[in-house]
Structure formats: structure tokens, C-alpha cells
Coordinates of C-alpha atoms and ligand atoms in Angstrom, one line a residue:
M18 CA -2.9 7.8 11.6
R19 CA -1.2 5.0 13.5
I20 CA 0.6 2.2 11.4
D21 CA 2.1 -0.9 12.9
I22 CA 4.1 -3.5 10.9
V23 CA 4.9 -7.0 12.0
T24 CA 7.8 -8.6 10.1
I25 CA 10.8 -10.9 10.6
F26 CA 12.9 -8.2 8.6
P27 CA 12.3 -5.0 10.7
T28 CA 15.3 -3.2 9.1
F29 CA 13.7 -3.5 5.8
F30 CA 11.4 -0.6 6.8
D31 CA 14.3 1.7 7.8
V32 CA 13.8 3.5 4.5
L33 CA 10.5 4.9 5.9
D34 CA 12.7 7.3 7.8
I35 CA 13.4 9.2 4.6
S36 CA 11.4 11.1 2.0
L37 CA 7.8 12.3 2.3
L38 CA 6.8 9.6 4.8
G39 CA 9.7 10.4 7.0
K40 CA 8.6 14.0 7.1
A41 CA 5.0 13.0 7.9
R42 CA 6.4 11.0 10.9
T43 CA 8.5 13.9 12.1
N44 CA 5.4 16.1 11.8
G45 CA 3.3 13.6 13.8
L46 CA 0.9 13.0 10.9
I47 CA 1.8 9.4 10.8
E48 CA 2.9 7.3 13.8
L49 CA 4.8 4.2 12.8
G50 CA 5.8 1.1 14.8
V51 CA 7.8 -1.8 13.4
H52 CA 7.7 -5.0 15.4
D53 CA 10.1 -8.0 15.0
L54 CA 8.0 -11.2 15.1
R55 CA 10.9 -13.0 16.6
D56 CA 10.7 -10.8 19.7
Y57 CA 7.5 -12.7 20.5
T58 CA 9.1 -16.2 20.4
H59 CA 10.3 -18.0 23.6
D60 CA 12.8 -20.5 22.3
R61 CA 16.6 -20.2 21.9
H62 CA 16.4 -20.2 18.1
R63 CA 13.5 -17.7 18.0
T64 CA 11.6 -20.0 15.7
V65 CA 8.7 -18.5 13.7
D66 CA 8.0 -21.4 11.3
D67 CA 7.4 -25.2 11.2
T68 CA 6.5 -27.9 8.7
P69 CA 2.9 -28.0 7.3
Y70 CA 0.3 -30.4 8.7
G71 CA -0.8 -32.7 5.9
G72 CA 2.7 -32.5 4.3
G73 CA 3.8 -30.5 1.3
A74 CA 6.7 -28.2 0.4
G75 CA 7.9 -25.3 2.4
M76 CA 7.3 -24.0 5.9
V77 CA 4.3 -22.4 7.6
M78 CA 4.5 -19.5 10.1
K79 CA 3.6 -20.7 13.6
P80 CA 0.5 -19.2 15.2
E81 CA 1.9 -18.4 18.7
P82 CA 4.2 -15.5 18.0
W83 CA 1.6 -13.9 15.7
G84 CA -1.0 -14.3 18.5
E85 CA 1.2 -12.6 21.0
V86 CA 2.2 -9.7 18.9
L87 CA -1.3 -9.1 17.7
D88 CA -2.6 -9.2 21.3
T89 CA -0.1 -6.4 22.2
L90 CA -1.0 -4.3 19.2
L91 CA -4.7 -4.7 19.3
D92 CA -5.0 -4.3 23.1
S93 CA -2.7 -1.3 23.4
G94 CA -5.0 1.3 21.8
S95 CA -8.3 -0.3 22.8
A96 CA -8.9 2.0 25.7
D97 CA -9.2 5.2 23.6
R98 CA -10.9 3.6 20.6
A99 CA -14.5 4.6 19.9
E100 CA -17.1 1.8 20.1
G101 CA -17.4 0.1 16.7
S102 CA -14.1 1.3 15.3
D103 CA -12.2 -2.0 15.3
P104 CA -8.6 -1.7 14.0
L105 CA -8.0 -3.0 10.5
V106 CA -5.4 -5.7 10.2
I107 CA -4.0 -6.2 6.7
F108 CA -2.1 -9.3 5.6
P109 CA -0.4 -9.0 2.2
S110 CA -1.1 -12.1 0.2
P111 CA -1.2 -13.1 -3.5
A112 CA -4.5 -14.7 -2.5
G113 CA -6.0 -11.3 -1.4
E114 CA -8.2 -8.6 -3.0
V115 CA -6.1 -6.5 -5.5
F116 CA -4.9 -3.2 -4.1
T117 CA -6.2 -0.2 -6.0
Q118 CA -6.2 3.6 -5.6
A119 CA -9.8 3.4 -4.4
M120 CA -8.6 1.0 -1.6
A121 CA -5.7 3.4 -0.8
R122 CA -8.2 6.2 -0.4
S123 CA -10.5 4.2 1.9
L124 CA -7.5 3.0 4.0
A125 CA -6.2 6.6 4.3
D126 CA -9.3 7.3 6.4
E127 CA -8.5 4.6 9.1
E128 CA -7.3 5.5 12.5
Q129 CA -5.0 2.5 12.9
L130 CA -3.7 0.0 10.4
V131 CA -1.7 -3.1 11.3
F132 CA 0.2 -4.9 8.6
G133 CA 1.3 -8.5 9.1
C134 CA 4.1 -9.6 6.7
G135 CA 4.1 -13.3 6.1
R136 CA 7.0 -15.3 4.8
Y137 CA 7.6 -18.9 3.8
E138 CA 4.5 -20.6 2.4
G139 CA 2.1 -18.6 4.6
I140 CA 0.7 -18.2 8.1
D141 CA -1.3 -20.8 10.1
Q142 CA -4.9 -20.2 9.1
R143 CA -6.0 -19.9 12.8
V144 CA -4.1 -16.6 13.1
F145 CA -6.5 -15.0 10.6
D146 CA -9.6 -16.8 12.1
H147 CA -8.6 -15.6 15.6
V148 CA -7.8 -12.0 14.8
A149 CA -11.1 -11.7 13.0
T150 CA -12.8 -12.1 16.3
R151 CA -11.5 -8.7 17.5
A152 CA -10.5 -6.8 14.4
R153 CA -11.4 -6.3 10.8
V154 CA -9.1 -8.5 8.6
K155 CA -8.2 -8.0 5.0
L156 CA -6.0 -10.0 2.7
V157 CA -4.5 -7.7 0.0
S158 CA -2.6 -8.5 -3.1
M159 CA -0.4 -6.3 -5.2
G160 CA -1.3 -8.1 -8.4
D161 CA -1.0 -11.3 -10.3
Y162 CA 2.6 -12.2 -9.6
V163 CA 4.5 -13.8 -6.7
L164 CA 6.8 -12.1 -4.2
N165 CA 8.8 -13.9 -1.5
G166 CA 7.1 -12.1 1.3
G167 CA 4.8 -9.3 2.2
E168 CA 7.4 -6.6 3.0
V169 CA 7.7 -5.1 -0.5
A170 CA 3.9 -5.1 -0.8
V171 CA 3.5 -3.4 2.6
M172 CA 6.0 -0.7 1.6
A173 CA 4.1 0.0 -1.6
M174 CA 0.8 0.1 0.3
I175 CA 2.1 2.5 3.0
E176 CA 3.5 4.8 0.3
A177 CA 0.2 4.9 -1.5
I178 CA -1.9 5.3 1.6
G179 CA 0.4 7.7 3.5
R180 CA 0.5 10.3 0.8
L181 CA -3.3 10.5 0.9
V182 CA -3.4 11.3 4.6
P183 CA -4.3 15.0 4.8
G184 CA -1.2 17.2 5.2
V185 CA 1.4 14.6 4.0
V186 CA 1.5 15.9 0.4
G187 CA 2.2 19.7 0.5
N188 CA 0.0 20.6 -2.4
P189 CA -3.3 18.5 -2.3
A190 CA -4.1 19.7 -5.9
S191 CA -1.2 17.5 -7.1
L192 CA -3.1 14.4 -5.9
V193 CA -6.0 15.1 -8.1
E194 CA -4.5 15.0 -11.6
E195 CA -2.6 11.7 -11.3
S196 CA -3.0 8.4 -12.9
H197 CA -6.0 6.5 -11.5
E198 CA -7.5 9.4 -9.5
N199 CA -10.2 9.8 -12.1
G200 CA -10.1 6.2 -13.4
L201 CA -7.7 7.1 -16.3
L202 CA -4.0 7.2 -16.7
E203 CA -2.3 10.6 -16.4
Y204 CA -1.7 12.9 -19.3
P205 CA 1.9 13.6 -20.5
S206 CA 3.7 16.5 -18.8
Y207 CA 6.3 18.9 -20.3
T208 CA 8.5 21.7 -18.9
K209 CA 11.1 24.1 -20.3
P210 CA 12.8 24.3 -22.8
A211 CA 10.0 24.4 -25.4
E212 CA 12.3 22.6 -27.8
W213 CA 14.8 19.9 -26.8
R214 CA 16.9 17.7 -29.0
G215 CA 14.6 18.6 -31.9
L216 CA 11.5 17.6 -30.0
E217 CA 8.8 20.2 -29.4
V218 CA 6.3 20.7 -26.6
P219 CA 2.8 20.3 -28.0
P220 CA 1.9 23.9 -29.1
I221 CA -1.5 23.8 -27.4
L222 CA 0.3 23.9 -24.0
L223 CA 1.9 27.2 -24.9
S224 CA -1.4 28.7 -26.1
G225 CA -2.6 30.0 -22.8
N226 CA -6.1 28.7 -23.6
H227 CA -6.9 26.9 -20.4
G228 CA -10.1 25.3 -21.7
A229 CA -8.4 23.9 -24.8
I230 CA -5.5 22.6 -22.6
A231 CA -7.9 20.8 -20.2
K232 CA -9.7 19.3 -23.2
W233 CA -6.4 18.2 -24.8
R234 CA -5.2 16.7 -21.5
H235 CA -8.4 14.7 -21.1
E236 CA -8.1 13.4 -24.7
Q237 CA -4.5 12.3 -24.0
Q238 CA -5.7 10.5 -20.9
V239 CA -8.4 8.6 -22.7
E240 CA -6.1 7.8 -25.7
R241 CA -3.3 6.5 -23.4
T242 CA -5.8 4.5 -21.3
R243 CA -7.4 2.9 -24.3
R244 CA -4.0 1.9 -25.7
V245 CA -2.2 0.7 -22.5
R246 CA -5.0 -0.2 -20.1
P247 CA -8.3 -0.9 -21.9
D248 CA -9.4 -2.9 -18.9
L249 CA -9.8 0.4 -17.0
L250 CA -12.5 1.6 -19.5
A251 CA -16.1 0.3 -19.2
D252 CA -17.1 -2.5 -21.6
D253 CA -19.1 -0.1 -23.7
G254 CA -16.1 2.2 -24.1
A255 CA -17.6 4.8 -21.8
V256 CA -15.0 7.1 -20.3
P257 CA -15.0 7.6 -16.5
L258 CA -14.8 11.2 -15.5
Ligands
6GU319 CL1 0.7 -8.9 -1.1 N1 2.4 -10.9 -1.2 C1 3.1 -11.8 -1.8 N2 3.9 -12.6 -1.1 N3 3.1 -12.0 -3.1 C2 2.4 -11.1 -3.8 C3 1.6 -10.2 -3.2 C4 1.6 -10.0 -1.9 N4 0.9 -9.5 -4.2 C5 1.3 -10.0 -5.3 N5 2.1 -11.1 -5.1

């Protein structure tokens, strides 16, 4: 998978050198490019924003640098792209569709993802309108709260997507039993010692009865989901499997 990020804070993404994603890059499973939007300006001050037409608070990101960087990123791979496989350009935005595990799974199948990190009050609308003529465009939100810019959101998305790319997580079985993978929150986990500070591991986990353990874990998932995230359960209380 090829991932490109456009940002005015390129060093923010230095942490992608470490951990699981860093290893995936060394192994060639994920190719990452971080691009400084200011490198696509032509004035002495490397200006990326200006005041909004119509007035109002804050600044708006200018269309020209975005146009130039997206030209570069969308044209560079076009020769070896199959017909009908437009790249996907994602703009993190509190006005977007909410990011979910299902969206992460679908994005993990893409060949090329481009993330455009906005700052200030937003990006000139024509950037979205123009890029939509040669790529698929998606506005994606991390949830109902406000961040100063898209960088933290993109980091979270890349972590969620990257670990679903085949080969990135060593043991694929570990991906299956997590929160959200079956529509439920994960069950509680325990390891040795069997008793710690007076607290015991639930005896069923020491029973060796795999059927009973699976049943107990599923019940724990349902109970936890009902208590903490009832919105994940269907209106009729049906339990997703
Ligand atoms: Cl993706 N961006 C910003 N700036 N704020 C957010 C968000 C994204 N998701 C939730 N709040």
C-alpha cells in the first residue's frame, strides 16, 4: 500500500518510523510519503492561508498549493494504475463521515491513499471540487469533538488501517478477537498469576473447557457492550455475531 500525507507539520509524522508501522515500512508492506504543503508555495513567506471571502473568523487554506501538491501525487502513479482504480483522497474533517473499524477494513484494501491535513478554519472548497474530478474524495471525522487540525486524526487512521494490511500484524488471529471486529467490545483478558493482590482470575478460564470459555467470553462482550456502548447493539437488543 502507498500512503501519502500532505501537511504543514511534516515532522509530526516522524513517529511513524517506529513501532509496527515502522517495521511495515522497512519490510516494504507500506510505502509512506510525507509532503510539506509549504514546499508548493512560491512566495517568500511560504503562505498557505488567507482571509475568508464573505468575512468571518479565522483563515482559510489557499487553493493553489493544494492544487500543485495533489497534481504531483495524483499524476505520479497514474501510468501504472489500472483503469477505474482512481486513488482515494481523504480529508480529515469534523464535517466528515465518522471513521469506523468497517471503514478501516475497506481502506486497507486500497492501493494508494492520500491524506490532506487541513489547518485553520478549513480548505478552500474548490480544492475538494477539483480533486473530485480525478480521484475519489472522502471527508472523514474521528468523532463529535473538535481538533485543531487533521494531523492527529490522520495518525489514528493510518494506525487503524496499517495494521489491517496483510503481513503488518504478525499473528492475524489477534486481529479477529478485538473490540469492534465482531460489532462488540472485547472481552476482559487475564494472565498469570492466577491470584494477584487478592484478586482472582475467573475460574472458568482455568477450566480447560474451550467451549465454555468461548461462551463466557461472548457473554462478557455482550454485557460490556450493553453497559458501555448500547448504541452498538441493534434497537431490538439483537446481538451482532
Ligand atoms: Cl478528522 N479533524 C478535525 N480538525 N477535528 C476533528 C476531526 C477531524 N474529527 C473529529 N474532530
